[in-house]
PDB file of C-alpha atoms and ligand atoms in Angstrom:
ATOM      1  CA  MET A  40      51.444  31.945 153.333  1.00  0.00           C
ATOM      2  CA  ASN A  41      52.385  33.510 149.967  1.00  0.00           C
ATOM      3  CA  THR A  42      51.544  30.306 147.909  1.00  0.00           C
ATOM      4  CA  GLU A  43      52.542  30.216 144.458  1.00  0.00           C
ATOM      5  CA  ILE A  44      49.759  28.101 142.487  1.00  0.00           C
ATOM      6  CA  ILE A  45      51.239  26.861 139.224  1.00  0.00           C
ATOM      7  CA  SER A  46      48.805  25.098 136.763  1.00  0.00           C
ATOM      8  CA  VAL A  47      50.426  23.006 133.840  1.00  0.00           C
ATOM      9  CA  ASN A  48      48.006  23.210 130.998  1.00  0.00           C
ATOM     10  CA  ILE A  49      47.622  22.416 127.401  1.00  0.00           C
ATOM     11  CA  GLN A  50      44.824  20.517 125.910  1.00  0.00           C
ATOM     12  CA  LYS A  51      46.859  18.328 123.602  1.00  0.00           C
ATOM     13  CA  GLY A  52      47.229  14.947 125.057  1.00  0.00           C
ATOM     14  CA  GLY A  53      50.833  13.478 125.918  1.00  0.00           C
ATOM     15  CA  CYS A  54      52.471  16.924 126.126  1.00  0.00           C
ATOM     16  CA  ALA A  55      54.171  15.833 129.436  1.00  0.00           C
ATOM     17  CA  LYS A  56      51.749  17.686 131.750  1.00  0.00           C
ATOM     18  CA  SER A  57      51.669  14.958 134.386  1.00  0.00           C
ATOM     19  CA  SER A  58      55.434  14.354 133.981  1.00  0.00           C
ATOM     20  CA  THR A  59      56.419  18.061 134.347  1.00  0.00           C
ATOM     21  CA  VAL A  60      54.331  18.424 137.668  1.00  0.00           C
ATOM     22  CA  GLN A  61      55.842  15.182 139.007  1.00  0.00           C
ATOM     23  CA  ILE A  62      59.449  16.268 138.209  1.00  0.00           C
ATOM     24  CA  LEU A  63      59.107  19.828 139.275  1.00  0.00           C
ATOM     25  CA  GLY A  64      57.680  18.589 142.618  1.00  0.00           C
ATOM     26  CA  GLU A  65      60.413  16.289 143.083  1.00  0.00           C
ATOM     27  CA  ILE A  66      63.128  18.999 142.446  1.00  0.00           C
ATOM     28  CA  LEU A  67      61.457  21.616 144.457  1.00  0.00           C
ATOM     29  CA  GLY A  68      60.765  19.070 147.314  1.00  0.00           C
ATOM     30  CA  LYS A  69      64.125  17.322 147.377  1.00  0.00           C
ATOM     31  CA  LEU A  70      66.789  19.780 146.257  1.00  0.00           C
ATOM     32  CA  TYR A  71      64.967  22.991 147.447  1.00  0.00           C
ATOM     33  CA  ASN A  72      63.584  21.753 150.477  1.00  0.00           C
ATOM     34  CA  LYS A  73      60.299  23.320 149.669  1.00  0.00           C
ATOM     35  CA  LYS A  74      56.897  22.093 150.740  1.00  0.00           C
ATOM     36  CA  VAL A  75      54.894  21.310 147.732  1.00  0.00           C
ATOM     37  CA  LEU A  76      51.324  19.957 147.182  1.00  0.00           C
ATOM     38  CA  CYS A  77      50.633  18.500 143.566  1.00  0.00           C
ATOM     39  CA  ILE A  78      46.839  18.228 142.721  1.00  0.00           C
ATOM     40  CA  ASP A  79      45.752  15.797 140.158  1.00  0.00           C
ATOM     41  CA  THR A  80      42.631  17.216 138.190  1.00  0.00           C
ATOM     42  CA  ASP A  81      42.778  14.704 135.583  1.00  0.00           C
ATOM     43  CA  PRO A  82      40.363  11.607 135.624  1.00  0.00           C
ATOM     44  CA  GLN A  83      42.993   9.749 134.007  1.00  0.00           C
ATOM     45  CA  CYS A  84      44.944   9.997 137.416  1.00  0.00           C
ATOM     46  CA  ASN A  85      48.306   9.621 135.868  1.00  0.00           C
ATOM     47  CA  LEU A  86      49.993  12.083 138.263  1.00  0.00           C
ATOM     48  CA  THR A  87      48.587  10.148 141.260  1.00  0.00           C
ATOM     49  CA  THR A  88      49.819   6.845 139.854  1.00  0.00           C
ATOM     50  CA  ILE A  89      53.322   7.878 138.794  1.00  0.00           C
ATOM     51  CA  SER A  90      53.585   9.436 142.275  1.00  0.00           C
ATOM     52  CA  GLY A  91      53.490   5.846 143.684  1.00  0.00           C
ATOM     53  CA  ILE A  92      49.874   6.232 145.025  1.00  0.00           C
ATOM     54  CA  GLU A  93      47.342   3.261 144.687  1.00  0.00           C
ATOM     55  CA  LEU A  94      44.064   4.502 143.493  1.00  0.00           C
ATOM     56  CA  GLU A  95      42.026   2.066 145.592  1.00  0.00           C
ATOM     57  CA  ASP A  96      43.664   3.644 148.440  1.00  0.00           C
ATOM     58  CA  CYS A  97      42.104   6.945 147.764  1.00  0.00           C
ATOM     59  CA  ALA A  98      38.856   5.814 146.607  1.00  0.00           C
ATOM     60  CA  GLU A  99      37.190   7.589 149.717  1.00  0.00           C
ATOM     61  CA  HIS A 100      38.969  10.739 149.707  1.00  0.00           C
ATOM     62  CA  ASN A 101      40.282  12.325 146.445  1.00  0.00           C
ATOM     63  CA  LEU A 102      39.871  15.534 144.469  1.00  0.00           C
ATOM     64  CA  TYR A 103      36.071  14.664 143.520  1.00  0.00           C
ATOM     65  CA  THR A 104      35.117  14.145 147.133  1.00  0.00           C
ATOM     66  CA  LEU A 105      36.971  17.412 148.119  1.00  0.00           C
ATOM     67  CA  LEU A 106      35.104  19.200 145.374  1.00  0.00           C
ATOM     68  CA  ASN A 107      31.750  17.761 146.252  1.00  0.00           C
ATOM     69  CA  GLY A 108      32.103  18.523 149.881  1.00  0.00           C
ATOM     70  CA  ASN A 109      32.334  14.990 151.145  1.00  0.00           C
ATOM     71  CA  SER A 110      35.951  15.314 152.231  1.00  0.00           C
ATOM     72  CA  THR A 111      38.058  17.853 153.842  1.00  0.00           C
ATOM     73  CA  LEU A 112      41.357  19.149 152.561  1.00  0.00           C
ATOM     74  CA  GLU A 113      43.197  17.342 155.302  1.00  0.00           C
ATOM     75  CA  GLU A 114      41.443  14.056 154.525  1.00  0.00           C
ATOM     76  CA  CYS A 115      42.439  14.251 150.797  1.00  0.00           C
ATOM     77  CA  ILE A 116      46.253  14.961 151.318  1.00  0.00           C
ATOM     78  CA  VAL A 117      48.433  11.962 150.647  1.00  0.00           C
ATOM     79  CA  LYS A 118      52.105  11.813 151.030  1.00  0.00           C
ATOM     80  CA  ALA A 119      54.533  10.967 148.036  1.00  0.00           C
ATOM     81  CA  THR A 120      58.099  10.774 148.533  1.00  0.00           C
ATOM     82  CA  TYR A 121      58.980  14.422 148.012  1.00  0.00           C
ATOM     83  CA  TYR A 122      55.665  16.074 147.770  1.00  0.00           C
ATOM     84  CA  ASP A 123      52.146  15.745 148.920  1.00  0.00           C
ATOM     85  CA  VAL A 124      49.263  14.997 146.495  1.00  0.00           C
ATOM     86  CA  ILE A 125      45.596  15.555 146.224  1.00  0.00           C
ATOM     87  CA  PRO A 126      44.866  12.365 144.254  1.00  0.00           C
ATOM     88  CA  GLY A 127      42.637  12.231 141.037  1.00  0.00           C
ATOM     89  CA  SER A 128      39.620  10.105 140.603  1.00  0.00           C
ATOM     90  CA  VAL A 129      37.902   8.497 137.659  1.00  0.00           C
ATOM     91  CA  TRP A 130      34.603  10.300 138.726  1.00  0.00           C
ATOM     92  CA  LEU A 131      36.115  13.695 137.733  1.00  0.00           C
ATOM     93  CA  SER A 132      35.303  12.729 134.320  1.00  0.00           C
ATOM     94  CA  ASN A 133      31.677  13.742 135.538  1.00  0.00           C
ATOM     95  CA  ALA A 134      32.854  17.057 136.649  1.00  0.00           C
ATOM     96  CA  ASP A 135      31.002  19.316 133.704  1.00  0.00           C
ATOM     97  CA  ILE A 136      27.722  17.730 134.990  1.00  0.00           C
ATOM     98  CA  ALA A 137      28.045  17.047 138.483  1.00  0.00           C
ATOM     99  CA  PHE A 138      29.516  20.705 139.203  1.00  0.00           C
ATOM    100  CA  ASN A 139      27.125  22.667 137.169  1.00  0.00           C
ATOM    101  CA  LYS A 140      26.164  25.449 139.488  1.00  0.00           C
ATOM    102  CA  ILE A 141      26.737  29.062 139.998  1.00  0.00           C
ATOM    103  CA  GLY A 142      30.377  29.769 141.031  1.00  0.00           C
ATOM    104  CA  LYS A 143      31.677  26.583 139.686  1.00  0.00           C
ATOM    105  CA  GLU A 144      34.759  28.103 138.244  1.00  0.00           C
ATOM    106  CA  GLN A 145      35.934  28.962 141.749  1.00  0.00           C
ATOM    107  CA  MET A 146      35.378  25.604 143.362  1.00  0.00           C
ATOM    108  CA  LEU A 147      38.941  24.269 143.187  1.00  0.00           C
ATOM    109  CA  LYS A 148      40.242  27.752 144.526  1.00  0.00           C
ATOM    110  CA  GLU A 149      38.076  27.753 147.451  1.00  0.00           C
ATOM    111  CA  ALA A 150      38.670  23.930 148.112  1.00  0.00           C
ATOM    112  CA  ILE A 151      42.363  24.607 148.728  1.00  0.00           C
ATOM    113  CA  GLU A 152      42.173  27.981 150.401  1.00  0.00           C
ATOM    114  CA  GLY A 153      44.295  27.706 153.615  1.00  0.00           C
ATOM    115  CA  ALA A 154      46.508  25.040 152.254  1.00  0.00           C
ATOM    116  CA  GLU A 155      50.032  25.798 153.661  1.00  0.00           C
ATOM    117  CA  TYR A 156      52.515  25.030 151.052  1.00  0.00           C
ATOM    118  CA  ASP A 157      55.392  27.051 149.261  1.00  0.00           C
ATOM    119  CA  TYR A 158      54.266  25.803 145.798  1.00  0.00           C
ATOM    120  CA  ILE A 159      50.923  24.136 144.732  1.00  0.00           C
ATOM    121  CA  LEU A 160      51.369  22.320 141.173  1.00  0.00           C
ATOM    122  CA  ILE A 161      48.266  21.563 139.255  1.00  0.00           C
ATOM    123  CA  ASP A 162      48.128  18.990 136.557  1.00  0.00           C
ATOM    124  CA  THR A 163      45.251  19.225 134.220  1.00  0.00           C
ATOM    125  CA  PRO A 164      43.487  16.950 131.744  1.00  0.00           C
ATOM    126  CA  PRO A 165      43.902  17.000 128.078  1.00  0.00           C
ATOM    127  CA  ALA A 166      40.734  19.051 127.431  1.00  0.00           C
ATOM    128  CA  LEU A 167      39.223  22.655 127.821  1.00  0.00           C
ATOM    129  CA  GLY A 168      36.389  21.943 130.113  1.00  0.00           C
ATOM    130  CA  LEU A 169      35.552  22.642 133.715  1.00  0.00           C
ATOM    131  CA  LEU A 170      38.370  21.163 135.252  1.00  0.00           C
ATOM    132  CA  ASN A 171      40.730  23.145 133.289  1.00  0.00           C
ATOM    133  CA  ILE A 172      39.078  26.436 134.050  1.00  0.00           C
ATOM    134  CA  MET A 173      38.854  25.634 137.523  1.00  0.00           C
ATOM    135  CA  SER A 174      42.581  25.025 137.553  1.00  0.00           C
ATOM    136  CA  LEU A 175      43.406  28.345 135.692  1.00  0.00           C
ATOM    137  CA  THR A 176      40.945  30.137 138.061  1.00  0.00           C
ATOM    138  CA  ALA A 177      42.724  28.689 141.120  1.00  0.00           C
ATOM    139  CA  SER A 178      46.256  29.521 139.816  1.00  0.00           C
ATOM    140  CA  THR A 179      48.742  32.330 140.156  1.00  0.00           C
ATOM    141  CA  LYS A 180      50.695  31.250 137.350  1.00  0.00           C
ATOM    142  CA  LEU A 181      50.541  29.066 134.177  1.00  0.00           C
ATOM    143  CA  LEU A 182      53.102  27.122 132.606  1.00  0.00           C
ATOM    144  CA  ILE A 183      52.423  25.401 128.949  1.00  0.00           C
ATOM    145  CA  PRO A 184      54.330  22.426 127.999  1.00  0.00           C
ATOM    146  CA  THR A 185      54.365  21.749 124.317  1.00  0.00           C
ATOM    147  CA  GLU A 186      55.769  18.898 121.993  1.00  0.00           C
ATOM    148  CA  CYS A 187      57.622  20.087 118.925  1.00  0.00           C
ATOM    149  CA  SER A 188      54.689  19.340 116.764  1.00  0.00           C
ATOM    150  CA  TYR A 189      52.302  21.218 114.366  1.00  0.00           C
ATOM    151  CA  LEU A 190      49.368  20.095 116.293  1.00  0.00           C
ATOM    152  CA  SER A 191      50.699  21.181 119.462  1.00  0.00           C
ATOM    153  CA  MET A 192      50.642  24.611 118.108  1.00  0.00           C
ATOM    154  CA  VAL A 193      47.018  24.528 117.089  1.00  0.00           C
ATOM    155  CA  GLY A 194      46.319  23.437 120.638  1.00  0.00           C
ATOM    156  CA  LEU A 195      48.154  26.500 121.925  1.00  0.00           C
ATOM    157  CA  GLU A 196      46.113  29.085 119.793  1.00  0.00           C
ATOM    158  CA  GLN A 197      42.903  27.736 121.461  1.00  0.00           C
ATOM    159  CA  LEU A 198      44.570  27.654 124.880  1.00  0.00           C
ATOM    160  CA  PHE A 199      45.546  31.331 124.646  1.00  0.00           C
ATOM    161  CA  GLN A 200      41.975  32.090 123.727  1.00  0.00           C
ATOM    162  CA  THR A 201      40.897  30.494 126.978  1.00  0.00           C
ATOM    163  CA  ILE A 202      43.431  32.308 129.009  1.00  0.00           C
ATOM    164  CA  GLU A 203      42.074  35.629 127.836  1.00  0.00           C
ATOM    165  CA  SER A 204      38.437  34.518 128.745  1.00  0.00           C
ATOM    166  CA  VAL A 205      39.819  33.331 132.315  1.00  0.00           C
ATOM    167  CA  LYS A 206      41.646  36.596 132.820  1.00  0.00           C
ATOM    168  CA  LYS A 207      38.371  38.458 131.762  1.00  0.00           C
ATOM    169  CA  TYR A 208      35.844  36.586 133.915  1.00  0.00           C
ATOM    170  CA  THR A 209      37.602  34.714 136.705  1.00  0.00           C
ATOM    171  CA  ASN A 210      40.984  35.367 137.416  1.00  0.00           C
ATOM    172  CA  PRO A 211      42.521  38.756 136.141  1.00  0.00           C
ATOM    173  CA  ASN A 212      45.858  38.046 137.979  1.00  0.00           C
ATOM    174  CA  LEU A 213      46.624  34.858 136.022  1.00  0.00           C
ATOM    175  CA  GLU A 214      50.361  35.165 134.747  1.00  0.00           C
ATOM    176  CA  LEU A 215      51.710  33.032 131.992  1.00  0.00           C
ATOM    177  CA  LEU A 216      55.170  31.840 132.990  1.00  0.00           C
ATOM    178  CA  GLY A 217      56.176  30.665 129.772  1.00  0.00           C
ATOM    179  CA  ILE A 218      56.188  27.768 127.103  1.00  0.00           C
ATOM    180  CA  LEU A 219      58.232  24.836 127.772  1.00  0.00           C
ATOM    181  CA  MET A 220      59.469  22.673 124.836  1.00  0.00           C
ATOM    182  CA  VAL A 221      59.206  18.908 125.976  1.00  0.00           C
ATOM    183  CA  LYS A 222      60.546  15.732 124.213  1.00  0.00           C
ATOM    184  CA  TYR A 223      62.907  17.933 122.430  1.00  0.00           C
ATOM    185  CA  SER A 224      65.657  17.175 120.053  1.00  0.00           C
ATOM    186  CA  ALA A 225      67.773  19.648 118.501  1.00  0.00           C
ATOM    187  CA  ARG A 226      68.703  17.504 115.549  1.00  0.00           C
ATOM    188  CA  THR A 227      65.726  17.525 113.416  1.00  0.00           C
ATOM    189  CA  ASN A 228      64.900  20.461 111.214  1.00  0.00           C
ATOM    190  CA  LEU A 229      61.260  20.222 112.016  1.00  0.00           C
ATOM    191  CA  ASN A 230      61.932  21.077 115.464  1.00  0.00           C
ATOM    192  CA  ALA A 231      63.997  23.994 114.465  1.00  0.00           C
ATOM    193  CA  ALA A 232      61.009  25.319 112.288  1.00  0.00           C
ATOM    194  CA  ILE A 233      58.539  24.873 114.884  1.00  0.00           C
ATOM    195  CA  TYR A 234      60.610  26.408 117.562  1.00  0.00           C
ATOM    196  CA  ASP A 235      60.815  29.603 115.292  1.00  0.00           C
ATOM    197  CA  ALA A 236      57.072  29.429 115.015  1.00  0.00           C
ATOM    198  CA  LEU A 237      56.568  29.009 118.682  1.00  0.00           C
ATOM    199  CA  ASN A 238      58.832  31.853 119.615  1.00  0.00           C
ATOM    200  CA  LYS A 239      56.577  34.156 117.503  1.00  0.00           C
ATOM    201  CA  MET A 240      53.331  32.868 118.906  1.00  0.00           C
ATOM    202  CA  ALA A 241      54.724  33.318 122.340  1.00  0.00           C
ATOM    203  CA  ALA A 242      55.814  36.979 121.625  1.00  0.00           C
ATOM    204  CA  GLU A 243      52.116  37.675 120.564  1.00  0.00           C
ATOM    205  CA  ALA A 244      50.938  36.372 123.705  1.00  0.00           C
ATOM    206  CA  ASN A 245      53.417  38.408 125.684  1.00  0.00           C
ATOM    207  CA  THR A 246      55.241  35.454 127.030  1.00  0.00           C
ATOM    208  CA  MET A 247      58.369  33.608 125.923  1.00  0.00           C
ATOM    209  CA  VAL A 248      59.677  30.087 125.302  1.00  0.00           C
ATOM    210  CA  PHE A 249      61.891  28.851 128.043  1.00  0.00           C
ATOM    211  CA  GLU A 250      65.554  28.680 127.340  1.00  0.00           C
ATOM    212  CA  ALA A 251      65.356  25.169 129.069  1.00  0.00           C
ATOM    213  CA  LYS A 252      64.130  22.601 126.869  1.00  0.00           C
ATOM    214  CA  ILE A 253      63.377  19.032 128.062  1.00  0.00           C
ATOM    215  CA  ARG A 254      65.092  16.448 125.969  1.00  0.00           C
ATOM    216  CA  GLU A 255      63.494  13.171 125.344  1.00  0.00           C
ATOM    217  CA  THR A 256      64.909  10.174 127.362  1.00  0.00           C
ATOM    218  CA  VAL A 257      63.594   6.679 128.054  1.00  0.00           C
ATOM    219  CA  LYS A 258      64.365   7.116 131.704  1.00  0.00           C
ATOM    220  CA  VAL A 259      61.263   9.116 132.374  1.00  0.00           C
ATOM    221  CA  ARG A 260      58.964   6.239 131.078  1.00  0.00           C
ATOM    222  CA  GLU A 261      61.315   3.789 132.869  1.00  0.00           C
ATOM    223  CA  ALA A 262      60.823   5.598 136.263  1.00  0.00           C
ATOM    224  CA  GLN A 263      56.976   6.127 135.770  1.00  0.00           C
ATOM    225  CA  SER A 264      56.671   2.368 135.066  1.00  0.00           C
ATOM    226  CA  GLN A 265      58.358   1.474 138.259  1.00  0.00           C
ATOM    227  CA  MET A 266      56.507   4.139 140.091  1.00  0.00           C
ATOM    228  CA  GLN A 267      59.721   5.642 141.245  1.00  0.00           C
ATOM    229  CA  PRO A 268      60.675   9.366 141.528  1.00  0.00           C
ATOM    230  CA  LEU A 269      62.952  10.299 138.478  1.00  0.00           C
ATOM    231  CA  ILE A 270      65.205  12.112 140.892  1.00  0.00           C
ATOM    232  CA  GLU A 271      65.967   8.493 142.407  1.00  0.00           C
ATOM    233  CA  TRP A 272      65.819   6.221 139.247  1.00  0.00           C
ATOM    234  CA  ALA A 273      67.865   8.601 137.049  1.00  0.00           C
ATOM    235  CA  PRO A 274      69.201  11.519 139.004  1.00  0.00           C
ATOM    236  CA  SER A 275      71.581  12.851 136.449  1.00  0.00           C
ATOM    237  CA  CYS A 276      69.500  11.813 133.199  1.00  0.00           C
ATOM    238  CA  SER A 277      69.217  14.467 130.410  1.00  0.00           C
ATOM    239  CA  ALA A 278      65.546  15.368 131.479  1.00  0.00           C
ATOM    240  CA  MET A 279      66.409  15.768 135.086  1.00  0.00           C
ATOM    241  CA  GLU A 280      69.297  18.001 134.096  1.00  0.00           C
ATOM    242  CA  ASP A 281      66.827  20.014 131.827  1.00  0.00           C
ATOM    243  CA  TYR A 282      63.977  20.420 134.409  1.00  0.00           C
ATOM    244  CA  LYS A 283      66.641  21.561 137.017  1.00  0.00           C
ATOM    245  CA  ALA A 284      67.724  24.353 134.410  1.00  0.00           C
ATOM    246  CA  LEU A 285      63.846  25.058 134.215  1.00  0.00           C
ATOM    247  CA  VAL A 286      63.747  25.586 138.018  1.00  0.00           C
ATOM    248  CA  LYS A 287      66.626  27.970 137.949  1.00  0.00           C
ATOM    249  CA  GLU A 288      64.949  30.015 135.252  1.00  0.00           C
ATOM    250  CA  ILE A 289      61.406  30.158 136.889  1.00  0.00           C
ATOM    251  CA  LEU A 290      62.422  30.610 140.502  1.00  0.00           C
ATOM    252  CA  PRO A 291      63.425  34.467 140.180  1.00  0.00           C
ATOM    253  CA  THR A 292      59.886  35.088 138.735  1.00  0.00           C
ATOM    254  CA  LEU A 293      57.937  33.127 141.784  1.00  0.00           C
ATOM    255  CA  ASN A 294      57.241  34.384 145.168  1.00  0.00           C
TER     256      ASN A 294
HETATM  257  N1  ATP B 263      61.274  13.901 128.672  1.00  0.00           N
HETATM  258  C1  ATP B 263      60.584  12.802 128.224  1.00  0.00           C
HETATM  259  N2  ATP B 263      61.240  11.881 127.340  1.00  0.00           N
HETATM  260  C2  ATP B 263      60.625  10.822 127.103  1.00  0.00           C
HETATM  261  N3  ATP B 263      59.273  10.449 127.368  1.00  0.00           N
HETATM  262  C3  ATP B 263      58.574  11.484 128.037  1.00  0.00           C
HETATM  263  C4  ATP B 263      59.206  12.691 128.496  1.00  0.00           C
HETATM  264  N4  ATP B 263      58.300  13.423 129.151  1.00  0.00           N
HETATM  265  C5  ATP B 263      57.146  12.640 129.273  1.00  0.00           C
HETATM  266  N5  ATP B 263      57.301  11.411 128.462  1.00  0.00           N
HETATM  267  C6  ATP B 263      56.501  10.419 128.195  1.00  0.00           C
HETATM  268  O1  ATP B 263      55.502  10.804 127.466  1.00  0.00           O
HETATM  269  C7  ATP B 263      54.207  10.213 127.737  1.00  0.00           C
HETATM  270  C8  ATP B 263      53.169  11.556 128.024  1.00  0.00           C
HETATM  271  O2  ATP B 263      53.797  12.195 129.230  1.00  0.00           O
HETATM  272  P1  ATP B 263      52.580  12.640 130.382  1.00  0.00           P
HETATM  273  O3  ATP B 263      51.840  11.573 130.507  1.00  0.00           O
HETATM  274  O4  ATP B 263      53.465  13.441 131.230  1.00  0.00           O
HETATM  275  O5  ATP B 263      51.972  13.852 129.340  1.00  0.00           O
HETATM  276  P2  ATP B 263      50.557  14.351 129.622  1.00  0.00           P
HETATM  277  O6  ATP B 263      50.534  15.793 128.893  1.00  0.00           O
HETATM  278  O7  ATP B 263      50.278  14.523 131.019  1.00  0.00           O
HETATM  279  O8  ATP B 263      49.379  13.453 128.989  1.00  0.00           O
HETATM  280  P3  ATP B 263      47.955  13.481 128.992  1.00  0.00           P
HETATM  281  O9  ATP B 263      47.344  14.598 128.103  1.00  0.00           O
HETATM  282  O10 ATP B 263      47.302  12.173 128.579  1.00  0.00           O
HETATM  283  O11 ATP B 263      47.412  13.867 130.407  1.00  0.00           O
HETATM  284  C9  ATP B 263      54.519   9.376 128.974  1.00  0.00           C
HETATM  285  O12 ATP B 263      54.646   8.217 128.585  1.00  0.00           O
HETATM  286  C10 ATP B 263      55.565   9.858 129.562  1.00  0.00           C
HETATM  287  O13 ATP B 263      56.381   8.879 130.090  1.00  0.00           O
HETATM  288 MG1   MG B 264      48.570  13.754 132.115  1.00  0.00          MG
END
């Protein structure tokens, strides 16, 4: 299978990485009838939780036990409503020490080899450690969500440097899909100024800012607090419309 593996990365916290993986998974799974696997590499396990999965239920089999060889891929896969999940674990916070061995960057790639899905989406922690390098090494594509803030732009600069290192040492084929504006509000001047600056940064990194921008809406938080898919909770809210537009924009560039 020609699986696209899309990592959603930025080390700045709260830039809707987990929400983006969740909602893209719902849209690809429900509206496009695709087989989707979402992987939670974050010790916070937010993606696992908002997918409606209880952490106690996956204490025995999760991404940590998969990486350390105590579980098989099949054992780790849990079904959410519209996609499958490899749940996270709090033990992943120990990854930099526990997995400090030759070939460590390749561990996730090797662990998911043979997974039969149309799309694999990887949620990553707000850091630039081993879990992020593993994710970028395992991926064919990278999507960068960013808030309309100055600090997010600082984070982007560091991420671009990491991407260059990953391309040089562990994954020369990694492609940057683009930069996604999240929690967007067109009304404020600050957003407009940051948007211009982001476009310049994107061009320098040979990528672009997506036309689709994800508007801020309380519906995302509401759905997550109820552990409901957004596509059920508020199927026509602004963020859902925006993520659908994003999928239309990226699909032609995917396998
Ligand atoms: N479009 C949106 N409108 C309003 N709130 C949103 C939107 N997208 C995400 N949020 C909220 O913003 C917060 C951060 O989102 P999320 O957890 O997806 O970010 P993250 O980048 O994964 O964070 P972390 O870096 O901690 O992993 C959450 O409370 C989420 O509900
Ligand atoms: Mg997250």
